[in-house]
Amino acid sequence: MALLDVENLDVSLSTAMGPARAVRGLNISLEKGETLGIVGESGCGKSMTALALMGLLPDNGTTEGTISLQGEDLLLKSEKEMCKIRGNRMAMIFQEPMTSLNPVHTVGRQIMEPLRLHRGLSKSEAFKETIGLMERVGIPNPSERVHNYPHQLSGGQRQRVMIALALSCSPDILIADEPTTALDVTIQDQILELIQNLVDEEGMALILISHDLGVIAENTEKVAVMYGGAVVESGPTDQIFGNLAHPYTQGLFAAMPKLGMGRNGRLTTIPGTVPDLINLPAGCTFTDRCPLATDECGTTAPSISTVEAGHKVTCHHIDQAINGRGEGLYK
Amino acid sequence: MVGGSITAFLLLCALISLFWTPGEVYGISIATRFLPVSAQHWLGTDQFGRDILSLLMAGTQNSITVGVVAVSIGLFAGVGLGLLASARRGWTEELIMRFSDFSFAFPAILSAIMITAILGPGGVNSIIAIGIYNVPVFARLTRGSANAIWTREYVMAARASGKGKFRITIEHILPNILSILIVQATIQFAIAILAEAALSYLGLGTQPPHPSWGRMLNEAQTLMFFQPMQAVYPGGAIALAVFGLNLLGDGLRDVLDPRLSRKR
Amino acid sequence: MSKTVLKVSKLVRHYPLPKESLFADPKFVYALNGVSFEIKEGKSFGIVGESGCGKSTLARNVMALEPTDSGSVQILGEEVVGKTFNELRPLRQHFQMVFQDPYGSLDPHHTVGRIVAEPLAAIGKLPSQEKTERVAEVLSSVGLKPTDVDKYPHEFSGGQRQRIAIARALITKPELIVADEPVSALDVSVQAQVLNLLRDLQDSFGVTYMFISHDLAVVEYLCDEVAVMYLGSIVEKGRTEDLFASPAHPYTGILLDAVPKPAAGKKRKRIQLSGSVTGQTEKRSGCAFRDRCPMVDDRCKRETPTLREVAPDHFAACHYSKKMMEHGLSKPS
């Protein structure tokens, strides 16, 4: 039995314009110690997936399908039971550490709180543990920093505090939603390194959500590429980056400026914009932007096919897409 | 929508009362005092035999005048000062804000009483008093919200285009704080009506025989126990007006926002 | 030799901090500590650095949007520093700006037509016919429809909004466009569209860019020359190819190394910076980078390195740039 098994997860958000289908038919399986990356552009459903896993969807969101954590279906849990699971067995770190920390409490107090709540430690034990955790995540002078307020720390250190907070109850799964997007590259590097090391040492599973293909490529073992609320390509990271198949993944990769590319080449662009989640097209959601689209794509949703072991792609024209990779699909 | 209709209804009452009222407003006839509700006097008559409905309608006129004039004084002077403070910053801002802090330190009614005490009681003076009380309210609100707009990138872009502070204030700052001001104006309108009623109640506002909701309350007070309805009617009118204006304010804010109005 | 569009010399900007007590010495944020560079006509000059390095302050000072403490900014040979806002107005048509946030930089109460026409105010009164034509022309050059003029910004996506912002910058036919992180708020596929647009506009109008970004790959794609800033100073500058191929300052080397590469293969071991950007409020002797530099030694603490030529047209402010260029990043032996 896998640690986390998500089957046919659907998330829809009711809006004034009608229901927005933020996530459709998502399947994820994660073993202990495994790292999974979810990559996609804004509005592709990656953040909604994370919130659904944590049971933190906004009030207008509804879920269908199953999310089973060691065999227990989280979607059937009450809010009270989910509270116990959050922070205890699953923890999450967000993009902007400033807004996820309470500005009127010291960081020490905020780390201590879950320790006392979930692990029932006494005040002095929790304090000791807090200093230990802060040291663990690489905050210099933890015994001084413990008394600081969030605004007195730099962005990188705040993110470290968030990680300490997430670690406080040694969760089985750590979900990191764009943990380094608000940080500078050198700080990003430190934070990702820290997350990597912690995952190795603690044997946690990691779900890393990012829009940055580079971050995903360097920090995960498996990857799922999302577009318009659904996974279009998934598999082992090395295999996918070595063998891009889906036209969207190829386009996304080609559109990204890469170091060492120089000024001679020209960036490939994907025409058009992301689909409207309220009025999704009937067939493949990428149809109107895809260079290979045919009538079939517009009418019927493509099924999942396997390219190599574990490398799955949802596209009607995979062979054509793979063959066209050499000269580039987009003109 | 509801707010709009209530406000329109009040306006209509005031308009009609200019030309016609169901009964006599100024005439006193002891013979017809304390008449119960009847076909001729829909809400009965008061201790002077005046038709209560007519008094209410004529009182609307008075309340609307007070509201419009007092809020206009507050809006023009207050918004002007607030925008000036926000555009100039430095000592100009300091001066304007300390001045408004100073006037804020007095409770609204107290300062109105003070002003009427200086200028003498009377309808016009009470309006001026309420208007002056409104100035710092708008000055502070304007300056606060305008300062927030000044930090926006589109203001920076306008400055990069070479636009001066005056033009930016007119073209960017004012339209972007307008919805806040309008909501506040409707609230102040309601407060002005209340304040006028309070001043009249205290005998500092509208003088007899001119009808006013506040004066009606004042006169009804002494008769509270054997003619309770006489106090309920003007009280209800004030409550209705305040409620309607607040709803109207919320509605107007939505209409004024291009993001919201386009979608409907 | 083509003409110089922008010449910045020894630009200094210190922000005073609120005093801690009445008798405390005034403290400053040292945002710019003597920055100098030149941009030639039709070129793109990139400025990279992390948050707090002073790159946005530099943009605002070049645009004369805030007072400068000392130094000079010359646009097409005209001095900008020291001029009053009114004196600058006729000059403004020659330099325009594109901002980072496509949501914050467009007034939500104005139509697209009005937003795009805004910079024309600096030129003076134009017949409305001509105004309409220029708006339509510039909108189509950024790939928007002329019929979009009556729409409001909220009806557009982030990428389209950034096109509107670029159209606004282009309408006065400026020689220089200062772009402060113009693509960092955009998604990858949209970012590529905007970057290509910026390139195409340069080809067709010959406009010069001062392009500020934290993203090295974007700068490499767009810029002819690049300057790396650290704590208010330029630590390295040169032609993009040279600087990226053989960085002469350890900070540049580390920045380049820290960019995650989207390719198959395990994460490489890198030299990480210790600590984070601090000390913007104190003026220190020695090299500003010394606390984080893997190559630091005693000399770096004593002497402040100055910008000097390490190769033709390639400048760096490091005592050990030779070693850096030959051996790459390494601990001092």
PDB file of C-alpha atoms in Angstrom, chain C residues 33-34 230-235 249 282-290 296-308 316-321:
ATOM      1  CA  ASN C  33      26.981  53.739  -3.817  1.00  0.00           C
ATOM      2  CA  GLY C  34      28.405  55.351  -6.910  1.00  0.00           C
ATOM      3  CA  TYR C 230      25.550  43.769  -5.155  1.00  0.00           C
ATOM      4  CA  LEU C 231      24.615  46.029  -2.230  1.00  0.00           C
ATOM      5  CA  GLY C 232      24.329  49.197  -4.260  1.00  0.00           C
ATOM      6  CA  SER C 233      27.436  48.812  -6.400  1.00  0.00           C
ATOM      7  CA  ILE C 234      28.225  47.268  -9.733  1.00  0.00           C
ATOM      8  CA  VAL C 235      30.565  44.368  -9.029  1.00  0.00           C
ATOM      9  CA  HIS C 249      33.565  38.128  -9.761  1.00  0.00           C
ATOM     10  CA  GLU C 282      26.026  50.149   7.449  1.00  0.00           C
ATOM     11  CA  LYS C 283      28.970  51.479   5.586  1.00  0.00           C
ATOM     12  CA  ARG C 284      31.921  49.189   5.876  1.00  0.00           C
ATOM     13  CA  SER C 285      35.471  49.037   4.758  1.00  0.00           C
ATOM     14  CA  GLY C 286      36.640  46.323   2.454  1.00  0.00           C
ATOM     15  CA  CYS C 287      34.697  44.338  -0.082  1.00  0.00           C
ATOM     16  CA  ALA C 288      30.910  44.395   0.342  1.00  0.00           C
ATOM     17  CA  PHE C 289      30.721  40.725  -0.589  1.00  0.00           C
ATOM     18  CA  ARG C 290      33.373  39.553   1.868  1.00  0.00           C
ATOM     19  CA  VAL C 296      37.570  35.737   0.931  1.00  0.00           C
ATOM     20  CA  ASP C 297      40.887  36.473   2.632  1.00  0.00           C
ATOM     21  CA  ASP C 298      42.434  39.231   4.745  1.00  0.00           C
ATOM     22  CA  ARG C 299      42.989  41.577   1.848  1.00  0.00           C
ATOM     23  CA  CYS C 300      39.251  41.684   1.130  1.00  0.00           C
ATOM     24  CA  LYS C 301      38.631  42.959   4.635  1.00  0.00           C
ATOM     25  CA  ARG C 302      41.212  45.725   4.355  1.00  0.00           C
ATOM     26  CA  GLU C 303      40.882  47.029   0.835  1.00  0.00           C
ATOM     27  CA  THR C 304      37.732  47.893  -1.051  1.00  0.00           C
ATOM     28  CA  PRO C 305      38.159  46.528  -4.567  1.00  0.00           C
ATOM     29  CA  THR C 306      37.346  48.934  -7.383  1.00  0.00           C
ATOM     30  CA  LEU C 307      35.930  48.189 -10.796  1.00  0.00           C
ATOM     31  CA  ARG C 308      38.816  47.551 -13.193  1.00  0.00           C
ATOM     32  CA  ALA C 316      35.074  43.453 -12.233  1.00  0.00           C
ATOM     33  CA  ALA C 317      35.491  44.669  -8.675  1.00  0.00           C
ATOM     34  CA  CYS C 318      37.362  41.804  -7.074  1.00  0.00           C
ATOM     35  CA  HIS C 319      40.949  41.403  -5.926  1.00  0.00           C
ATOM     36  CA  TYR C 320      41.026  37.885  -7.256  1.00  0.00           C
ATOM     37  CA  SER C 321      39.226  38.197 -10.564  1.00  0.00           C
TER      38      SER C 321
END
